[in-house]
Amino acid sequence: MPTHTDAPLLILKIGGSLFSDKSRPGSLDEKAFDALVRLVADLHQAHRGRLLLVTGGGAFGHGALRGLDPGDPFAPLPFVDATAGVRWRWVTRLTDRGVRALPLQLGAFSRVDPGDPTGIAACAEPLASLLAAGVLPVLSGDCLIRPDGALEAFSSDRTPEVLIRALGAARVVMLTDVPGLLTGGPGSDRVLGFVDALDPAPAYAHVWKESEWDVSGAMQGKLDALVACARQGADCFIMRGRPDAVDLRVLLTPPAEWPASTPRTRVALPSKEIP
Amino acid sequence: MPTHTDAPLLILKIGGSLFSDKSRPGSLDEKAFDALVRLVADLHQAHRGRLLLVTGGGAFGHGALRGLDPGDPFAPLPFVDATAGVRWRWVTRLTDRGVRALPLQLGAFSRVDPGDPTGIAACAEPLASLLAAGVLPVLSGDCLIRPDGALEAFSSDRTPEVLIRALGAARVVMLTDVPGLLTGGPGSDRVLGFVDALDPAPAYAHVWKESEWDVSGAMQGKLDALVACARQGADCFIMRGRPDAVDLRVLLTPPAEWPASTPRTRVALPSKEIP
């Protein structure tokens, strides 16, 4: 398995829906969570120093963002603590499995920067050092400061944008509860294979409104985020996450070799489209 | 009161001993803590955008560092969560008083760098932005990653070193439970007025060993840290913190004007010694 520096940097985002029911406060599916921890631990051992984990907030993150006062520029503050709790949960479980993992607060090394083409300023300290030392950085959504002093709730879907801004291009895999961008609406099983990050409008036609308890914009938020990542040169995928998978090591192989039986939506620059 | 950018950057470190008994797990003196929050809130209003708060860990931080396995390079990990909890406690109380405060994880924007003269690499994102927006950054001790992948428990006494590395020279005031560096041993009331950061050896002669439940090295750790800060150009003070003080605004005035009746130890480059 690749552990050298030529191996792709892999940002693995695990959707909160895979271990928590957003509509139920405090919900955590212990069995699914433990299975996901095992998969991440295995992937880290196979790809040490090239893997970053981004966890969704599930019920914890969404709960902290519901019903905010739109007139209070600091209203999202509770999201800082809620996401820290989810990161720490991952770190303690990963530590139990022998993984050296460190939680990192996104808002402590990045900020909103409207003057930058990506809209973000971020530094590589100490992300790059953690990776060089073979430690798994564990990230999540967080609040980022804006130039006007307001806090912006930055969802875990957008966290890869910050990591790429800090570290450079990467492969981004978002594991969620659907197999990709569905072209037939809810319940459909037809998945859009490719989204051209320079011309994503056709893909947006397939995005529909999610439930009212979902504050992340769900698929639209994912698409926005991955288009932004791809425009920074990243190769991005939305796939269904399966806690009962044997392992996730296929994600380390060239995407052209991934089994055709595994649906996914790829979001990338047009040069990456497979004819 | 100065709120312009010529005002000194003030790093205020509040010792855990002022609100928590290190020898008693989970100890928090609610009354003292609330009084300290009030003092910090007032100081922030008077010096908005030029103040950074560093909180000691008290029983929480010390408890997380006791009895660690010296053979485990990741043993200090619980310190990450313990210090996050103390930061969050400050932030919620400050928020209750109308202060816009944001907790920041030190280890997310800095690391140990033996190749740097200060021994630290740190970036100014987003510290400088928070200050520019008039937000109070709330920091503490934390774990920093070393090049060999080990975690180094970085005490709150050392946190100002990192902030100065990121932001440049500043005034550092450490409020603790003694009036300064005592020249007559424990219980003495004679305070050493000045420590030359380029020749601190005479000052170290007055440092004695603290209790066994103290993992921070107490006064020796403070002296080490402030010498390092002063060598980066900072003007540093150790003083007794009084939760029942009217306010702390004297700390914003030129030190030459501070009342002679207030003992303190100044640690600075020799050019700052008052004849």
Coordinates of C-alpha atoms in Angstrom, one line a residue:
Chain A
M1 CA 0.0 0.0 0.0
P2 CA 1.3 3.4 -0.8
T3 CA 2.8 5.3 2.1
H4 CA 5.3 7.3 0.1
T5 CA 4.9 10.9 -0.7
D6 CA 3.8 10.2 -4.3
A7 CA 0.7 8.6 -3.0
P8 CA -2.3 10.9 -3.3
L9 CA -3.3 12.9 -0.3
L10 CA -6.7 11.5 0.6
I11 CA -9.3 13.6 2.4
L12 CA -12.0 11.3 3.6
K13 CA -15.2 13.0 4.7
I14 CA -17.6 10.7 6.6
G15 CA -21.1 12.0 6.7
G16 CA -22.8 12.4 10.0
S17 CA -25.8 10.6 8.6
L18 CA -23.8 7.3 8.6
F19 CA -23.5 7.3 12.4
S20 CA -26.1 9.8 13.7
D21 CA -29.7 10.7 12.9
K22 CA -29.8 14.4 12.4
S23 CA -33.4 14.7 13.3
R24 CA -32.9 13.1 16.8
P25 CA -30.9 15.3 19.3
G26 CA -27.8 13.5 20.6
S27 CA -28.3 10.5 18.3
L28 CA -25.3 8.2 17.9
D29 CA -25.4 4.8 16.4
E30 CA -22.7 3.1 18.4
K31 CA -22.4 0.1 16.3
A32 CA -22.1 2.0 13.0
F33 CA -19.7 4.4 14.6
D34 CA -17.4 1.7 15.9
A35 CA -17.5 0.0 12.4
L36 CA -16.5 3.3 10.8
V37 CA -13.7 3.9 13.2
R38 CA -12.4 0.4 12.4
L39 CA -12.5 1.3 8.6
V40 CA -10.7 4.6 9.2
A41 CA -8.1 2.9 11.4
D42 CA -7.4 0.3 8.7
L43 CA -7.2 3.0 6.0
H44 CA -4.8 5.0 8.1
Q45 CA -2.5 2.1 8.6
A46 CA -2.4 1.5 4.9
H47 CA -1.9 5.1 4.0
R48 CA -0.2 6.6 7.0
G49 CA 0.8 10.2 6.6
R50 CA -1.4 10.7 3.5
L51 CA -4.9 10.5 5.0
L52 CA -7.0 13.2 6.7
L53 CA -10.3 12.5 8.3
V54 CA -13.2 15.0 8.2
T55 CA -16.2 14.0 10.3
G56 CA -19.7 15.3 9.8
G57 CA -21.4 16.7 12.9
G58 CA -24.5 14.5 12.7
A59 CA -27.2 15.5 15.3
F60 CA -24.6 17.3 17.3
G61 CA -23.5 19.8 14.6
H62 CA -26.9 20.3 13.2
G63 CA -28.4 20.8 16.6
A64 CA -26.0 23.6 17.4
L65 CA -27.0 25.5 14.2
R66 CA -30.8 25.2 14.4
G67 CA -32.8 28.3 15.3
L68 CA -30.0 30.8 15.3
D69 CA -30.7 34.5 15.6
P70 CA -29.9 35.8 12.1
G71 CA -29.2 39.3 13.6
D72 CA -26.4 38.0 15.9
P73 CA -23.1 37.7 14.0
F74 CA -21.7 35.5 16.7
A75 CA -24.8 33.2 16.9
P76 CA -23.0 30.1 15.4
L77 CA -20.6 30.0 18.4
P78 CA -22.1 26.8 19.9
F79 CA -21.1 25.0 16.7
V80 CA -17.4 25.4 17.8
D81 CA -18.0 23.3 20.9
A82 CA -20.4 20.8 19.3
T83 CA -17.9 19.9 16.5
A84 CA -15.0 19.7 19.0
G85 CA -17.0 17.1 20.8
V86 CA -17.5 15.0 17.7
R87 CA -13.8 15.3 16.8
W88 CA -12.8 14.1 20.2
R89 CA -15.1 11.2 20.1
W90 CA -13.4 10.0 16.9
V91 CA -9.9 10.6 18.4
T92 CA -10.6 8.6 21.5
R93 CA -12.0 5.6 19.6
L94 CA -9.1 5.7 17.1
T95 CA -6.6 5.9 19.9
D96 CA -8.2 2.8 21.4
R97 CA -7.4 1.1 18.1
G98 CA -3.7 2.1 18.3
V99 CA -4.0 5.0 15.8
R100 CA -2.1 8.2 16.6
A101 CA -4.8 10.8 15.8
L102 CA -5.0 14.5 16.8
P103 CA -8.2 16.7 16.6
L104 CA -7.6 20.0 14.9
Q105 CA -9.9 23.1 15.1
L106 CA -10.4 24.4 11.6
G107 CA -11.0 27.9 12.7
A108 CA -7.7 28.1 14.5
F109 CA -5.7 27.9 11.3
S110 CA -8.0 29.4 8.7
R111 CA -10.4 32.2 8.1
V112 CA -12.8 33.6 5.5
D113 CA -10.8 35.8 3.0
P114 CA -13.0 37.3 0.3
G115 CA -9.8 38.6 -1.3
D116 CA -8.6 35.2 -2.1
P117 CA -9.9 33.3 -5.2
T118 CA -10.9 30.4 -3.0
G119 CA -12.5 32.7 -0.4
I120 CA -10.3 31.2 2.3
A121 CA -6.9 31.9 3.9
A122 CA -5.4 28.9 5.6
C123 CA -1.9 27.9 6.8
A124 CA -0.3 24.5 6.7
E125 CA 0.9 24.6 10.3
P126 CA 0.7 22.0 11.8
L127 CA -1.2 19.9 9.3
A128 CA 1.8 19.1 7.1
S129 CA 3.9 18.2 10.2
L130 CA 1.2 15.8 11.5
L131 CA 1.1 14.1 8.1
A132 CA 4.9 14.0 7.9
A133 CA 5.0 12.3 11.3
G134 CA 2.4 9.8 10.3
V135 CA -0.3 11.2 12.6
L136 CA -3.9 11.2 11.5
P137 CA -5.4 14.7 11.6
V138 CA -9.1 14.6 12.6
L139 CA -11.2 17.6 11.4
S140 CA -14.8 18.7 11.1
G141 CA -16.9 21.7 10.4
D142 CA -16.2 24.8 12.6
C143 CA -16.8 28.5 12.8
L144 CA -14.5 30.7 10.7
I145 CA -14.0 34.4 11.4
R146 CA -15.0 36.8 8.6
P147 CA -13.3 40.2 8.1
D148 CA -16.3 41.9 9.6
G149 CA -15.9 39.9 12.8
A150 CA -18.9 37.7 12.2
L151 CA -18.6 33.9 12.7
E152 CA -19.4 31.9 9.6
A153 CA -20.6 28.3 10.3
F154 CA -18.4 26.3 7.9
S155 CA -19.9 22.9 7.3
S156 CA -17.9 19.7 7.3
D157 CA -18.7 19.4 3.6
R158 CA -16.7 22.6 3.1
T159 CA -13.8 21.6 5.3
P160 CA -11.9 19.9 2.5
E161 CA -11.8 23.3 0.7
V162 CA -9.7 24.6 3.6
L163 CA -7.5 21.6 3.7
I164 CA -6.7 21.8 0.0
R165 CA -6.1 25.6 0.3
A166 CA -3.5 24.7 3.0
L167 CA -1.9 21.6 1.6
G168 CA -2.6 21.6 -2.1
A169 CA -4.6 19.4 -4.4
A170 CA -5.9 16.1 -3.1
R171 CA -8.3 13.3 -3.7
V172 CA -11.5 14.0 -1.8
V173 CA -14.0 11.2 -1.0
M174 CA -17.3 12.1 0.7
L175 CA -19.0 9.1 2.1
T176 CA -22.7 9.7 2.6
D177 CA -26.1 7.9 2.7
V178 CA -26.7 8.0 -1.0
P179 CA -24.7 6.5 -3.8
G180 CA -23.9 9.8 -5.5
L181 CA -25.9 12.6 -7.2
L182 CA -29.2 10.9 -8.1
T183 CA -30.7 11.9 -11.5
G184 CA -34.2 10.6 -10.7
G185 CA -34.9 12.5 -7.5
P186 CA -35.3 10.9 -4.0
G187 CA -35.3 7.2 -4.0
S188 CA -33.9 7.0 -7.5
D189 CA -30.9 4.8 -8.1
R190 CA -29.5 6.4 -11.2
V191 CA -26.3 8.2 -10.4
L192 CA -24.7 11.0 -12.4
G193 CA -21.2 9.8 -13.1
F194 CA -19.3 13.0 -13.8
V195 CA -19.7 16.7 -12.9
D196 CA -17.5 19.1 -14.8
A197 CA -16.3 21.6 -12.2
L198 CA -16.1 24.3 -14.8
D199 CA -19.7 23.7 -16.0
P200 CA -21.7 22.3 -13.1
A201 CA -25.0 23.8 -14.0
P202 CA -26.4 20.6 -15.6
A203 CA -25.6 18.7 -12.3
Y204 CA -27.5 21.2 -10.2
A205 CA -30.7 20.4 -12.1
H206 CA -30.7 17.1 -10.2
V207 CA -30.4 18.7 -6.7
W208 CA -33.6 18.8 -4.7
K209 CA -34.5 20.3 -1.3
E210 CA -33.8 18.2 1.7
S211 CA -35.7 17.9 5.0
E212 CA -36.2 20.9 7.1
W213 CA -34.1 19.6 10.0
D214 CA -31.1 19.6 7.7
V215 CA -29.1 22.8 7.9
S216 CA -26.2 21.8 5.6
G217 CA -28.1 22.1 2.3
A218 CA -27.3 18.4 1.9
M219 CA -26.5 17.5 -1.7
Q220 CA -26.4 21.1 -2.9
G221 CA -23.9 21.9 -0.2
K222 CA -21.8 18.9 -1.2
L223 CA -21.9 19.8 -4.8
D224 CA -21.0 23.4 -4.1
A225 CA -18.1 22.3 -1.9
L226 CA -16.7 19.7 -4.3
V227 CA -16.9 22.0 -7.3
A228 CA -14.8 24.5 -5.2
C229 CA -12.4 21.7 -4.3
A230 CA -12.1 20.5 -7.9
R231 CA -11.4 24.0 -9.1
Q232 CA -8.4 23.9 -6.8
G233 CA -7.3 20.8 -8.7
A234 CA -8.8 18.1 -6.5
D235 CA -10.3 14.9 -7.7
C236 CA -13.6 14.5 -5.8
F237 CA -16.1 11.7 -5.3
I238 CA -19.5 11.3 -3.6
M239 CA -20.2 7.7 -2.7
R240 CA -22.4 5.7 -0.3
G241 CA -20.5 4.8 2.9
R242 CA -21.1 1.3 4.2
P243 CA -20.1 0.7 7.8
D244 CA -20.1 -3.0 7.1
A245 CA -17.6 -2.7 4.3
V246 CA -14.5 -5.0 4.6
D247 CA -12.2 -2.1 4.1
L248 CA -11.9 1.2 2.2
R249 CA -8.5 0.5 0.6
V250 CA -9.9 0.7 -2.9
L251 CA -10.0 4.5 -2.3
L252 CA -6.2 4.4 -2.5
T253 CA -6.1 2.9 -6.0
P254 CA -6.5 4.8 -9.2
P255 CA -10.2 5.7 -9.7
A256 CA -10.1 4.2 -13.2
E257 CA -9.6 0.8 -11.5
W258 CA -12.6 1.2 -9.1
P259 CA -15.2 -1.5 -9.7
A260 CA -18.0 -0.4 -12.0
S261 CA -20.4 -2.0 -9.6
T262 CA -19.7 0.8 -7.1
P263 CA -21.7 3.8 -8.1
R264 CA -20.2 7.3 -7.5
T265 CA -20.3 10.8 -8.7
R266 CA -17.0 12.3 -9.7
V267 CA -16.5 16.1 -9.6
A268 CA -13.4 17.2 -11.3
L269 CA -11.9 19.4 -14.0
P270 CA -13.0 18.2 -17.4
S271 CA -9.6 16.7 -18.2
K272 CA -10.4 14.0 -15.6
E273 CA -13.5 12.7 -17.3
I274 CA -13.2 9.1 -18.3
P275 CA -14.5 8.8 -21.9
Chain B
M1 CA -8.5 53.9 26.7
P2 CA -6.3 52.8 23.8
T3 CA -8.0 50.8 21.1
H4 CA -5.9 52.0 18.2
T5 CA -3.1 49.8 16.7
D6 CA -0.3 51.7 18.5
A7 CA -1.6 50.3 21.8
P8 CA 0.5 47.5 23.0
L9 CA -0.6 44.0 22.3
L10 CA -1.4 42.6 25.7
I11 CA -1.2 38.9 26.4
L12 CA -2.9 38.3 29.7
K13 CA -2.2 34.9 31.3
I14 CA -4.4 34.0 34.2
G15 CA -3.0 31.2 36.4
G16 CA -5.3 28.3 37.1
S17 CA -4.4 28.7 40.8
L18 CA -6.6 31.8 40.9
F19 CA -9.8 29.8 40.2
S20 CA -8.9 26.1 40.7
D21 CA -7.1 24.1 43.3
K22 CA -4.7 22.0 41.3
S23 CA -4.5 19.4 44.1
R24 CA -8.3 18.7 43.9
P25 CA -9.6 17.0 40.8
G26 CA -12.3 19.0 39.0
S27 CA -11.9 21.9 41.4
L28 CA -13.4 25.2 40.3
D29 CA -14.0 28.3 42.5
E30 CA -17.1 29.6 40.9
K31 CA -17.0 32.9 42.7
A32 CA -13.4 33.7 41.9
F33 CA -13.9 32.5 38.3
D34 CA -16.8 34.7 37.8
A35 CA -14.9 37.7 39.2
L36 CA -12.0 37.0 36.9
V37 CA -14.4 36.8 33.9
R38 CA -15.7 40.2 34.8
L39 CA -12.2 41.7 35.0
V40 CA -11.3 40.2 31.6
A41 CA -14.5 41.4 30.0
D42 CA -13.9 44.9 31.3
L43 CA -10.3 44.9 30.1
H44 CA -11.4 43.6 26.7
Q45 CA -13.9 46.4 26.4
A46 CA -11.1 48.9 27.2
H47 CA -8.6 47.3 24.8
R48 CA -10.6 45.7 22.2
G49 CA -8.6 44.1 19.5
R50 CA -5.3 44.3 21.4
L51 CA -6.0 41.7 24.1
L52 CA -5.4 38.0 24.1
L53 CA -6.4 35.8 27.0
V54 CA -4.4 32.7 28.0
T55 CA -6.0 30.6 30.7
G56 CA -4.2 28.2 33.0
G57 CA -5.6 24.7 33.2
G58 CA -5.9 24.5 37.0
A59 CA -7.0 21.1 38.2
F60 CA -8.2 20.1 34.8
G61 CA -5.0 20.6 32.9
H62 CA -2.8 19.2 35.7
G63 CA -5.0 16.2 36.1
A64 CA -4.6 15.3 32.5
L65 CA -0.9 15.3 32.7
R66 CA -0.3 13.4 35.9
G67 CA 1.0 9.8 35.8
L68 CA 1.7 9.7 32.1
D69 CA 3.6 6.8 30.5
P70 CA 7.0 8.3 29.7
G71 CA 7.4 5.6 27.0
D72 CA 4.3 6.7 25.1
P73 CA 5.0 9.6 22.8
F74 CA 1.3 10.3 22.5
A75 CA 0.5 10.0 26.2
P76 CA -0.3 13.8 26.7
L77 CA -3.3 13.5 24.3
P78 CA -5.9 13.9 27.1
F79 CA -4.4 17.4 27.8
V80 CA -5.9 18.5 24.4
D81 CA -9.4 17.8 25.6
A82 CA -8.9 19.1 29.1
T83 CA -7.6 22.4 28.0
A84 CA -10.4 22.7 25.4
G85 CA -12.9 22.4 28.2
V86 CA -11.3 25.2 30.2
R87 CA -11.2 27.5 27.1
W88 CA -14.8 26.8 26.4
R89 CA -15.8 27.6 30.0
W90 CA -14.2 31.0 29.7
V91 CA -15.8 31.6 26.3
T92 CA -19.3 30.8 27.5
R93 CA -19.0 33.1 30.6
L94 CA -17.5 35.9 28.6
T95 CA -20.3 35.5 26.0
D96 CA -22.8 35.9 28.9
R97 CA -21.1 39.3 29.6
G98 CA -21.5 40.4 25.9
V99 CA -17.9 39.8 24.9
R100 CA -17.2 38.3 21.5
A101 CA -14.7 35.6 22.4
L102 CA -13.5 32.6 20.4
P103 CA -11.5 29.6 21.8
L104 CA -8.5 28.7 19.8
Q105 CA -6.5 25.5 19.8
L106 CA -2.8 26.3 20.1
G107 CA -1.7 23.1 18.4
A108 CA -3.9 23.8 15.4
F109 CA -1.7 26.7 14.3
S110 CA 1.7 25.9 15.7
R111 CA 4.2 23.1 16.2
V112 CA 7.5 22.4 17.8
D113 CA 10.3 23.4 15.4
P114 CA 13.8 22.8 16.6
G115 CA 15.2 24.5 13.6
D116 CA 13.7 27.9 14.6
P117 CA 15.6 30.1 17.1
T118 CA 12.4 30.2 19.2
G119 CA 11.9 26.4 18.9
I120 CA 8.4 27.1 17.5
A121 CA 6.7 27.5 14.2
A122 CA 3.4 29.4 14.3
C123 CA 1.1 31.2 11.9
A124 CA -0.9 34.3 12.4
E125 CA -4.1 32.8 10.9
P126 CA -6.6 33.6 12.2
L127 CA -5.3 35.3 15.4
A128 CA -4.6 38.6 13.6
S129 CA -8.0 38.6 12.0
L130 CA -9.7 38.0 15.3
L131 CA -7.9 40.9 16.8
A132 CA -8.6 43.2 13.8
A133 CA -12.3 42.4 14.1
G134 CA -12.2 43.2 17.9
V135 CA -12.8 39.6 18.9
L136 CA -11.1 38.2 22.1
P137 CA -9.0 35.1 21.3
V138 CA -9.1 32.7 24.3
L139 CA -6.1 30.3 24.4
S140 CA -4.5 27.9 26.9
G141 CA -1.9 25.2 27.0
D142 CA -2.2 22.4 24.5
C143 CA -0.3 19.6 22.9
L144 CA 2.1 20.5 20.0
I145 CA 3.4 18.1 17.5
R146 CA 7.2 17.5 17.4
P147 CA 9.0 16.5 14.2
D148 CA 9.4 13.0 15.5
G149 CA 5.6 12.7 15.8
A150 CA 5.5 12.9 19.6
L151 CA 3.1 15.2 21.3
E152 CA 4.7 17.8 23.6
A153 CA 2.5 19.1 26.4
F154 CA 2.9 22.8 26.1
S155 CA 1.9 24.5 29.3
S156 CA -0.2 27.7 29.4
D157 CA 2.9 29.5 30.7
R158 CA 4.6 28.8 27.4
T159 CA 1.6 29.7 25.3
P160 CA 2.6 33.4 25.1
E161 CA 5.8 32.3 23.4
V162 CA 3.8 30.9 20.5
L163 CA 1.5 34.0 20.3
I164 CA 4.5 36.3 20.1
R165 CA 6.1 34.0 17.5
A166 CA 2.9 34.4 15.4
L167 CA 2.1 38.1 16.1
G168 CA 5.3 39.8 17.1
A169 CA 6.4 41.4 20.3
A170 CA 3.9 42.2 23.0
R171 CA 3.4 42.9 26.7
V172 CA 2.9 39.7 28.7
V173 CA 1.3 39.8 32.1
M174 CA 1.1 36.6 34.1
L175 CA -1.3 36.8 37.0
T176 CA -0.6 34.2 39.6
D177 CA -1.0 33.5 43.3
V178 CA 2.3 35.1 44.3
P179 CA 3.4 38.7 43.9
G180 CA 6.4 37.9 41.7
L181 CA 9.6 36.1 42.0
L182 CA 10.2 35.9 45.7
T183 CA 13.8 36.3 46.9
G184 CA 13.3 34.8 50.3
G185 CA 11.7 31.4 49.4
P186 CA 8.1 30.3 50.1
G187 CA 6.2 32.8 52.2
S188 CA 8.7 35.5 51.7
D189 CA 7.3 38.9 50.5
R190 CA 10.5 40.3 48.9
V191 CA 10.0 40.4 45.2
L192 CA 12.8 40.5 42.6
G193 CA 12.0 43.6 40.5
F194 CA 13.9 42.9 37.3
V195 CA 15.2 39.9 35.4
D196 CA 17.6 40.5 32.6
A197 CA 16.5 38.1 29.9
L198 CA 20.0 37.9 28.5
D199 CA 21.4 37.0 31.9
P200 CA 18.7 35.3 34.0
A201 CA 21.0 33.1 36.0
P202 CA 20.9 35.2 39.2
A203 CA 17.1 35.1 39.1
Y204 CA 17.0 31.3 38.9
A205 CA 18.8 31.2 42.3
H206 CA 15.5 32.2 43.8
V207 CA 13.4 29.4 42.2
W208 CA 12.5 26.5 44.5
K209 CA 10.8 23.2 43.9
E210 CA 7.0 23.2 44.1
S211 CA 4.6 20.6 45.3
E212 CA 4.5 17.2 43.7
W213 CA 1.0 17.7 42.3
D214 CA 2.2 20.6 40.2
V215 CA 3.3 19.4 36.8
S216 CA 4.1 22.8 35.3
G217 CA 7.3 23.5 37.2
A218 CA 5.6 26.5 38.6
M219 CA 7.9 29.5 39.0
Q220 CA 10.8 27.9 37.1
G221 CA 8.4 27.2 34.2
K222 CA 7.2 30.8 34.3
L223 CA 10.7 32.2 34.4
D224 CA 11.8 30.0 31.5
A225 CA 8.8 31.0 29.5
L226 CA 9.1 34.8 30.1
V227 CA 12.8 34.8 29.4
A228 CA 12.0 33.2 26.0
C229 CA 9.2 35.8 25.4
A230 CA 11.5 38.6 26.4
R231 CA 14.2 37.4 24.0
Q232 CA 11.6 37.8 21.3
G233 CA 11.3 41.4 22.4
A234 CA 8.3 41.1 24.7
D235 CA 8.0 43.1 28.0
C236 CA 6.9 40.6 30.6
F237 CA 5.5 40.7 34.1
I238 CA 4.7 38.3 36.9
M239 CA 2.2 39.7 39.4
R240 CA -0.4 38.5 41.9
G241 CA -3.9 38.2 40.4
R242 CA -6.7 39.5 42.6
P243 CA -10.2 38.4 41.6
D244 CA -11.5 41.2 43.8
A245 CA -9.7 43.9 42.0
V246 CA -11.8 46.9 40.7
D247 CA -10.3 46.5 37.3
L248 CA -7.1 45.6 35.5
R249 CA -6.9 48.7 33.3
V250 CA -3.6 49.7 34.9
L251 CA -2.0 47.0 32.7
L252 CA -2.7 49.1 29.7
T253 CA -0.7 52.1 31.0
P254 CA 3.0 52.4 30.6
P255 CA 4.7 50.2 33.2
A256 CA 6.7 53.1 34.5
E257 CA 3.5 54.6 35.8
W258 CA 2.3 51.5 37.7
P259 CA 1.9 52.1 41.4
A260 CA 5.1 51.3 43.4
S261 CA 2.8 49.6 45.9
T262 CA 2.0 46.8 43.4
P263 CA 4.9 44.4 43.5
R264 CA 5.8 42.6 40.3
T265 CA 8.8 41.0 38.6
R266 CA 9.6 42.3 35.2
V267 CA 11.4 40.1 32.7
A268 CA 12.8 41.9 29.7
L269 CA 15.8 42.8 27.7
P270 CA 18.3 44.9 29.8
S271 CA 17.4 48.1 27.9
K272 CA 14.0 48.0 29.7
E273 CA 15.4 48.1 33.2
I274 CA 14.2 51.1 35.1
P275 CA 17.3 52.7 36.8

